[in-house]
Coordinates of C-alpha atoms in Angstrom, one line a residue:
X34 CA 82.7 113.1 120.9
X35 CA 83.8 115.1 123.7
X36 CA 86.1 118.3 122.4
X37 CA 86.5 119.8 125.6
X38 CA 90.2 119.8 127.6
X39 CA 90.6 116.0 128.5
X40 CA 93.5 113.7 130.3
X41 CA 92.5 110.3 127.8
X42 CA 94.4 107.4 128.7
X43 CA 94.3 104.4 125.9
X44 CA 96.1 100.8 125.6
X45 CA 96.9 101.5 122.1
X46 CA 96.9 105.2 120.5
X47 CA 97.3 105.0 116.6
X48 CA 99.1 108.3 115.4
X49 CA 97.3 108.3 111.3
X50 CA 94.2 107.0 110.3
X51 CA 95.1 106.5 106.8
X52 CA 95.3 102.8 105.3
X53 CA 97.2 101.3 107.2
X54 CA 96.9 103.0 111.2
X55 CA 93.0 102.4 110.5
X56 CA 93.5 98.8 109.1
X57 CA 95.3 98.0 112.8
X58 CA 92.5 99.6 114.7
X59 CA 90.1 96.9 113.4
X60 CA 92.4 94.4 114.1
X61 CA 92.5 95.0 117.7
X62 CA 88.8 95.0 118.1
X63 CA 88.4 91.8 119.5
X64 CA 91.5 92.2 121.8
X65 CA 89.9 93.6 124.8
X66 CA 92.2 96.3 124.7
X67 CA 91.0 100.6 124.7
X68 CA 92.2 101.6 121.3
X69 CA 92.3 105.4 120.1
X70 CA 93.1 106.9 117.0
X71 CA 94.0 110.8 116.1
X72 CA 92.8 111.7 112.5
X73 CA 93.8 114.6 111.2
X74 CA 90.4 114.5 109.0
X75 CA 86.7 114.7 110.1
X76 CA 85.5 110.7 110.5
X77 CA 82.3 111.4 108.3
X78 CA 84.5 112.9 105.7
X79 CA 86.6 109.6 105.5
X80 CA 90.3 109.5 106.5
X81 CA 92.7 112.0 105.1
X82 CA 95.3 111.5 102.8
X83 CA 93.5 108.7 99.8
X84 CA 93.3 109.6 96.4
X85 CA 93.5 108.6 93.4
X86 CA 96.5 106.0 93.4
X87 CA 95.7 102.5 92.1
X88 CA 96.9 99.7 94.6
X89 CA 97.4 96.1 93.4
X90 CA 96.4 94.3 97.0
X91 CA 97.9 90.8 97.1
X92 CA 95.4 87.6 97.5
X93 CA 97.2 87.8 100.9
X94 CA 95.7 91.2 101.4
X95 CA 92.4 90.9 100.4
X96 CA 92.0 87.4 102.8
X97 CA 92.5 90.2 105.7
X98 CA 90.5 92.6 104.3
X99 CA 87.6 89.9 104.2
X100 CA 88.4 88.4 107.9
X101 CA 88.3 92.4 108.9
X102 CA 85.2 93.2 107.5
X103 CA 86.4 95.4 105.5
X104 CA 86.4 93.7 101.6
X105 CA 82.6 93.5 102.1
X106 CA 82.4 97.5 102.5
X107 CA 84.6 98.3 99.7
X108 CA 82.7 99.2 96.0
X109 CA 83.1 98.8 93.3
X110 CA 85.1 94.7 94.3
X111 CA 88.6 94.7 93.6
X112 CA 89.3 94.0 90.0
X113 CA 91.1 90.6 89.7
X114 CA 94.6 90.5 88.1
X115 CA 94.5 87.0 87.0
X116 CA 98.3 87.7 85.0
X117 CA 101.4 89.5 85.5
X118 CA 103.3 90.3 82.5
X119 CA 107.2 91.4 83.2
X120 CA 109.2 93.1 80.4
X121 CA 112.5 95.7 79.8
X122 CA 113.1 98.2 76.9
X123 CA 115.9 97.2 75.4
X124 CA 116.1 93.4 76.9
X125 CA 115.1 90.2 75.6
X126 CA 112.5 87.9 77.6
X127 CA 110.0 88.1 79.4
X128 CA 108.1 86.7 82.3
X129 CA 104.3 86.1 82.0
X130 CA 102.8 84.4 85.5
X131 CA 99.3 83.4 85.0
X132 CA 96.8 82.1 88.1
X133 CA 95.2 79.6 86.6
X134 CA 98.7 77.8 86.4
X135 CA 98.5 77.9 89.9
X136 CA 95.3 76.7 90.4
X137 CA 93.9 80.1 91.1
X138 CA 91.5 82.4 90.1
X139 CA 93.4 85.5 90.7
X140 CA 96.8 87.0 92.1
X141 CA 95.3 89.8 93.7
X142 CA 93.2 92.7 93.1
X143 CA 93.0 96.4 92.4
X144 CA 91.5 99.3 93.9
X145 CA 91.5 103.0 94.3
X146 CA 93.0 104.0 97.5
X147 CA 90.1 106.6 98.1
X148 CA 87.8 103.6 98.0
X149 CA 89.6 101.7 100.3
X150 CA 90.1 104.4 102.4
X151 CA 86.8 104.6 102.0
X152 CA 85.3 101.4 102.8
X153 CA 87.8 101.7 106.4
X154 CA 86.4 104.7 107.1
X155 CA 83.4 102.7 106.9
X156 CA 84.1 99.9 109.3
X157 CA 85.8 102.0 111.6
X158 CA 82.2 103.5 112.8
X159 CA 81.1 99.9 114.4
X160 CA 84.5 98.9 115.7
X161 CA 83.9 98.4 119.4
X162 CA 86.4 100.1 122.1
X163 CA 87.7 102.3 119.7
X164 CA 88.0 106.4 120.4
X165 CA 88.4 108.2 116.8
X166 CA 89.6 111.5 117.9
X167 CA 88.9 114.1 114.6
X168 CA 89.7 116.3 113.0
X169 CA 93.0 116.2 115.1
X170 CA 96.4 117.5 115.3
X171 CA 99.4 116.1 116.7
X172 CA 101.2 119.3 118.5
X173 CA 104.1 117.2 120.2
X174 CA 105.0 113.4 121.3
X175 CA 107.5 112.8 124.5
X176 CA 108.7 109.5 125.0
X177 CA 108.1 107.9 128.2
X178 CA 108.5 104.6 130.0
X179 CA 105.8 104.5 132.0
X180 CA 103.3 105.6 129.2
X181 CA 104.1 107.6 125.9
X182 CA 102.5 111.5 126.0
X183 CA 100.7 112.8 122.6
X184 CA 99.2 116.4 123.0
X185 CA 96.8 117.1 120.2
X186 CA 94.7 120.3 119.1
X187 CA 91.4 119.7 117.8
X188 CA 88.0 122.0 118.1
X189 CA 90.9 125.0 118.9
X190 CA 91.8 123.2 122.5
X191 CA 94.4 121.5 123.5
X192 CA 94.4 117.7 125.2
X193 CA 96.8 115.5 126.4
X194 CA 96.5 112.1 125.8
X195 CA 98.5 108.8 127.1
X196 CA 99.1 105.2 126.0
X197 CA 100.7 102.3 126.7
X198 CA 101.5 101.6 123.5
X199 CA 101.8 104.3 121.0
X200 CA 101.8 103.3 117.2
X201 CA 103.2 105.8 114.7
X202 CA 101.1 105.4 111.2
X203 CA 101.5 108.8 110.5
X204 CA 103.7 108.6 107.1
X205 CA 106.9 108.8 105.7
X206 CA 107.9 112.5 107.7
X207 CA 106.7 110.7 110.6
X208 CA 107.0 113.2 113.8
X209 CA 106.2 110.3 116.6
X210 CA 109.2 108.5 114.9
X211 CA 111.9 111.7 114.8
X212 CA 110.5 112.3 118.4
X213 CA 111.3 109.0 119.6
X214 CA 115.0 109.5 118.2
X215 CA 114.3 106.5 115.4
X216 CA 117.0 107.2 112.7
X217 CA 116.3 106.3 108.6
X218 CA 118.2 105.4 105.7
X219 CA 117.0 107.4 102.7
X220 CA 117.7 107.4 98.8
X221 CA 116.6 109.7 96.4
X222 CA 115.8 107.2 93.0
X223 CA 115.5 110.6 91.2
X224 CA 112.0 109.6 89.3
X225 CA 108.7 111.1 89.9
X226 CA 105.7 108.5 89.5
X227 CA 102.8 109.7 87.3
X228 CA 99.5 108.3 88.4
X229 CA 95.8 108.7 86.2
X230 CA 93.6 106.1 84.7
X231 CA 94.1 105.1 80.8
X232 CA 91.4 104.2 78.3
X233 CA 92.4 101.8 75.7
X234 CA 90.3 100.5 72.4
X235 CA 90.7 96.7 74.6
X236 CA 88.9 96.5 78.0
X237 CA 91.1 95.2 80.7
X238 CA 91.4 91.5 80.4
X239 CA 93.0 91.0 83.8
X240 CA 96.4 91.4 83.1
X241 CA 98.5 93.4 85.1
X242 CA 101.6 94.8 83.0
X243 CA 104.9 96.2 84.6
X244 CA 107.5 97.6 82.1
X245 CA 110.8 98.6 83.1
X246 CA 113.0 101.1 81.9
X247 CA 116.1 103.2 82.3
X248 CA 114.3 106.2 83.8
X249 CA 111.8 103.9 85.8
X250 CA 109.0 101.7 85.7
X251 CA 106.0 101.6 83.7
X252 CA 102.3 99.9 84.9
X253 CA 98.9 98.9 83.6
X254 CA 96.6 97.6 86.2
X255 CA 93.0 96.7 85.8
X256 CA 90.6 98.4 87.6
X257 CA 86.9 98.5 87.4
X258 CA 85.2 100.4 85.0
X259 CA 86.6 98.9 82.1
X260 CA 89.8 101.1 82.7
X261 CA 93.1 100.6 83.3
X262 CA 95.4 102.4 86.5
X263 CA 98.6 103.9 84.2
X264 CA 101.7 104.5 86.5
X265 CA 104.7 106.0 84.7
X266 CA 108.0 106.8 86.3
X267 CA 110.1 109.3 84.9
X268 CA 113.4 110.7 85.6
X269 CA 113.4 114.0 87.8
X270 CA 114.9 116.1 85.1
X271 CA 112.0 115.3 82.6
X272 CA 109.6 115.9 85.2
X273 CA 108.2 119.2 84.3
X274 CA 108.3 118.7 80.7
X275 CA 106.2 115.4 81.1
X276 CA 103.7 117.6 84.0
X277 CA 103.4 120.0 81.4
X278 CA 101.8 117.8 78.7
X279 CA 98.5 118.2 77.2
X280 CA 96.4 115.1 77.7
X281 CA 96.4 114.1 74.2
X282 CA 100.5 114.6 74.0
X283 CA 100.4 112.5 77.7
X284 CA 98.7 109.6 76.0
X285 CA 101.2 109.5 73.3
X286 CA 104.1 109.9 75.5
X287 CA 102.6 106.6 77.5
X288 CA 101.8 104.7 74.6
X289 CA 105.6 105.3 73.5
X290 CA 107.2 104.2 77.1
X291 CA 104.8 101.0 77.1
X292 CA 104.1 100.0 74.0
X293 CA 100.9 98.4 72.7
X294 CA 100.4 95.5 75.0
X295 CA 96.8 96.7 75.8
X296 CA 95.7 98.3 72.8
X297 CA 96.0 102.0 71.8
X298 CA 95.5 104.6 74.4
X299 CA 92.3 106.6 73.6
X300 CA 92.1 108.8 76.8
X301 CA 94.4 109.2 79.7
X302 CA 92.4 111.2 82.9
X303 CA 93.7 113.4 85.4
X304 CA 97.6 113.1 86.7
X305 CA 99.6 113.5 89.8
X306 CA 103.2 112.6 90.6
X307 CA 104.7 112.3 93.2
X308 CA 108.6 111.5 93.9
X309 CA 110.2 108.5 94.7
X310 CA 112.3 108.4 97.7
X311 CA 113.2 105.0 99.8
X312 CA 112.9 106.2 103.6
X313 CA 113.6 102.9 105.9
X314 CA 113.8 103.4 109.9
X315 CA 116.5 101.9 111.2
X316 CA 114.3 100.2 114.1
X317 CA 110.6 99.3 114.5
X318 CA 110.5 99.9 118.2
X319 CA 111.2 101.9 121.0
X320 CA 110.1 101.9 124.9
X321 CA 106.5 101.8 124.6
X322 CA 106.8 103.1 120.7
X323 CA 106.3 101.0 117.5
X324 CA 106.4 102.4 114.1
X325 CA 104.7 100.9 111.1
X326 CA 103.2 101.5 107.2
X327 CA 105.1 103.9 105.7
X328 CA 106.6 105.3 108.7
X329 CA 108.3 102.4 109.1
X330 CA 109.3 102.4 105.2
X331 CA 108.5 104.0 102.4
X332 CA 110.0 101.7 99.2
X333 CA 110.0 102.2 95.9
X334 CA 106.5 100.8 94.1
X335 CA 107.8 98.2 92.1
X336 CA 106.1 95.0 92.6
X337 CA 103.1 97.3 94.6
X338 CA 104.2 96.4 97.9
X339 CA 104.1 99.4 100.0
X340 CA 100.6 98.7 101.3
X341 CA 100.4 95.3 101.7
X342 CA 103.6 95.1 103.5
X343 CA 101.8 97.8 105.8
X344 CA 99.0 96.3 106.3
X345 CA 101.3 92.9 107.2
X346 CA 102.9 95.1 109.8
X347 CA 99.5 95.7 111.3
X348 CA 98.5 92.2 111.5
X349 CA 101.7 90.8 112.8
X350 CA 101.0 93.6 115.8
X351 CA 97.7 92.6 116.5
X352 CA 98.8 88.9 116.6
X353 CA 101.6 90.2 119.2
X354 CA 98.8 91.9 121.7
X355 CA 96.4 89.1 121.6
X356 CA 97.4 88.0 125.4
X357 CA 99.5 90.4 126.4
X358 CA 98.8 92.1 129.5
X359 CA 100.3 95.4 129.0
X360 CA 101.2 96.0 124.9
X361 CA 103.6 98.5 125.5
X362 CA 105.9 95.4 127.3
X363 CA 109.2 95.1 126.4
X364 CA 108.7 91.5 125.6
X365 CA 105.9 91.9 123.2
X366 CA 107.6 95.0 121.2
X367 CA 110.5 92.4 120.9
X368 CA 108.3 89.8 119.6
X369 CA 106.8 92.0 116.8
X370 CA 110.0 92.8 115.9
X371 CA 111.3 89.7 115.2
X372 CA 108.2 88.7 113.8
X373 CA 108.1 91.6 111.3
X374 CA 112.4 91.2 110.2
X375 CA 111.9 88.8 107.5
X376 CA 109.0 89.7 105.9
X377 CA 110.4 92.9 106.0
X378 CA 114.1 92.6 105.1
X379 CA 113.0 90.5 102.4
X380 CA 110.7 92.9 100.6
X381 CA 112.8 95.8 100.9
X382 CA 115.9 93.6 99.0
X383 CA 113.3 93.2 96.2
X384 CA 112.0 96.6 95.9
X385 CA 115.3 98.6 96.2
X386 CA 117.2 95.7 94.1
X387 CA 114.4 95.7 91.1
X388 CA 114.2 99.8 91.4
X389 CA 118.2 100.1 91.3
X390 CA 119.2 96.2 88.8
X391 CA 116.2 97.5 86.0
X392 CA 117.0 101.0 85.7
X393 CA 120.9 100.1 84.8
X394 CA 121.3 100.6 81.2
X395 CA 124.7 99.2 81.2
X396 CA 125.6 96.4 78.9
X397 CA 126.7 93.9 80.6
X398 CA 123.6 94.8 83.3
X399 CA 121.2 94.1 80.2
X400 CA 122.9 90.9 79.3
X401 CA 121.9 89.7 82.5
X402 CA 118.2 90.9 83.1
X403 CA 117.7 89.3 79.2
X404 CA 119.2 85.8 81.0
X405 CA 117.2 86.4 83.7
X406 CA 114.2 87.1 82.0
X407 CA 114.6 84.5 79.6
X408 CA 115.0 81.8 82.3
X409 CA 112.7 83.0 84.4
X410 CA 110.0 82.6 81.0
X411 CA 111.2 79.1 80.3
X412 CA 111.8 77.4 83.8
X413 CA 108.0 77.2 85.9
X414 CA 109.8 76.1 88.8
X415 CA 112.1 79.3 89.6
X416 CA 108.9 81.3 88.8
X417 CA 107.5 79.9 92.2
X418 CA 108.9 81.9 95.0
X419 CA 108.4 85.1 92.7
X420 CA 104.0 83.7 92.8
X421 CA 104.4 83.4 96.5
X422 CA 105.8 86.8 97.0
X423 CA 103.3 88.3 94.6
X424 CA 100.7 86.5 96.4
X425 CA 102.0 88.0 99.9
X426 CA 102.7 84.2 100.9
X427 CA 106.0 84.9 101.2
X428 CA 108.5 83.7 104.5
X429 CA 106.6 84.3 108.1
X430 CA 103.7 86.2 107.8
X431 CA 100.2 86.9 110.0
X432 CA 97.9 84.2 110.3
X433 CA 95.0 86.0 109.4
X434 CA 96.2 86.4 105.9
X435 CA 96.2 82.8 105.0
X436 CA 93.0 82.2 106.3
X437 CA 92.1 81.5 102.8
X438 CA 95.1 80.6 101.0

């Protein structure tokens, strides 16, 4: 690549080459259109910003992933979660969905992030018509009509870049978004999420737990290795205490929050935590401007649906540019963002409604999640839609995601 003082014009400049900004650039690979994207990392030291979360990737998902290119890149393979097993402290019921009921051999999958970060990285280097300019800075964005401005730094000099279409991917404190004058709506659930693998005596059999409690949810996902993914929320005021645990004293503090579903907890690994704030932009668009991933909105993890409603975003856009002319047209901004509303509106009502309705220890609140629960357990057909939107099958979505379904 070229680092000395350029004037770069692109159709489409991602801003963020993490998950989902680098899932979009191979998505308009065959769309004839001159795609760039800034990194902030070195491209042969993979994309910035993965690490060691566990993602549960819908079957909608991984049919992308495949059409992309990108499934076939990623090791170790997704491991399958062939169940889903719902549950409350304190409540009676549960919900157990299992595939083969379905006539499926699995819901979804897990990976690491890293890896599919990872295995993007990887497909990025034979996408055709695509500029990845790295390690890059953003230093400013200006909004304009004709053609939106990005200077970056990169190599210590400055260039200034244009596009027709500029796509913010660049993360919850997105600067493209505040520059374009796109407001948010935030809430603070005060919990921190705890991330790090767990050992059990029982090998994963493919059964994805989700716990609920009053200070937030609890998670075991299978992932390769013969090791489960352990998410743990906790309330922000127990955060250091739980940070401060010894390994040994972290494993017992999980085992008590989720019980003994999976066996007893032999080893837990490294943690991080992160906190969990809900950050929605109050529009997807602007002249010449669209925002997606978690720039777009951050949600609560519940359910695992930040990424794969990202990754959604992205396909819905490419879908949008396939004919278009010029992709920053007003038209075709208007059309993603009715495609996208939804989808969208849909999945944010049941992340911020499961995060707010299952951490409600009221009484008369746990009277009705037990009814819920219980009905939920008993009746197969009002288990249906909760399948489809597990599945990421759920009201209008991309094409390219059904390709297999």
């Amino acid at each position: 690549m070229d680092s000395s003082f350029d004037n770069r014009s692109f159709d489409v400049l991602i801003l963020g080459a993490g998950l989902v900004g680098s899932s979009l650039a191979c998505a308009l690979e065959s769309r004839g259109l001159r795609v760039g994207l800034v990194e902030a990392s070195a491209a042969a030291a993979g994309p910035s910003g993965f690490d060691e979360r566990k993602l549960a990737l819908s079957a909608a998902s991984l049919n992308a992933l495949r059409e992309l290119g990108v499934l076939a890149k990623l090791q170790p393979a997704p491991a399958p979660i062939r169940r889903i097993h719902v549950s409350r402290v304190g409540d009676f019921g549960n919900v157990l969905l299992d595939a083969a009921d379905y006539g499926r051999d699995a819901f979804g999958g897990v990976v690491l992030a890293r890896e599919l970060g990872q295995a993007l990285s990887a497909k990025l280097d034979h996408v055709t018509n695509l500029t990845r300019l790295c390690p890059a800075m953003v230093v400013s964005v200006t909004p304009d009509e004709a053609g939106a401005q990005v200077d970056i730094e990169r190599d210590g000099q400055r260039e200034k870049l244009t596009a027709r279409l500029l796509v913010a991917a660049d993360g919850t404190r997105s600067l493209a978004r505040s520059a374009f004058s796109i407001g948010i709506d935030e809430h603070d659930y005060r919990q921190h999420l705890f991330v790090c693998t767990v050992q059990t005596d029982r090998p994963p059999d493919g059964t994805a737990y989700e716990r609920f409690s009053a200070q937030g949810p609890v998670a075991m996902l299978p992932i390769s290795g013969a090791i489960h993914g352990g998410l743990c929320g906790v309330a922000s005021e127990d955060v250091e205490r739980v940070a401060a645990l010894h390994h040994d004293a972290y494993a017992e503090y999980f085992q008590q929050r989720f019980g003994w579903r999976a066996g007893r907890i032999r080893r837990v690994g490294r943690r991080t935590h992160y906190p969990l704030i809900r950050v929605v932009a109050q529009r997807l668009t602007a002249p010449r401007f669209v925002v997606m991933g978690n720039a777009a909105q951050t949600i609560h993890p519940i359910g695992a649906q930040g990424f794969n409603l990202g990754l959604r975003d992205a396909l819905t856009l490419a879908e949008c540019l396939a004919n278009a002319s010029d992709p920053g047209n007003a038209d075709v901004l208007a059309e993603y963002s009715d495609a996208r509303a939804e989808d969208r509106e849909q999945t944010l009502a049941l992340s911020d409604g499961l995060a707010r309705i299952t951490s409600n220890d009221s009484f008369p609140m746990r009277a009705l999640r037990s009814f819920g629960l219980g009905l939920l357990g008993g009746v197969s057909a009002m288990r249906a839609p909760l399948v489809s939107a597990a599945m990421g099958f759920g009201g209008r979505v991309p094409q390219l995601v059904r390709s297999r379904s």
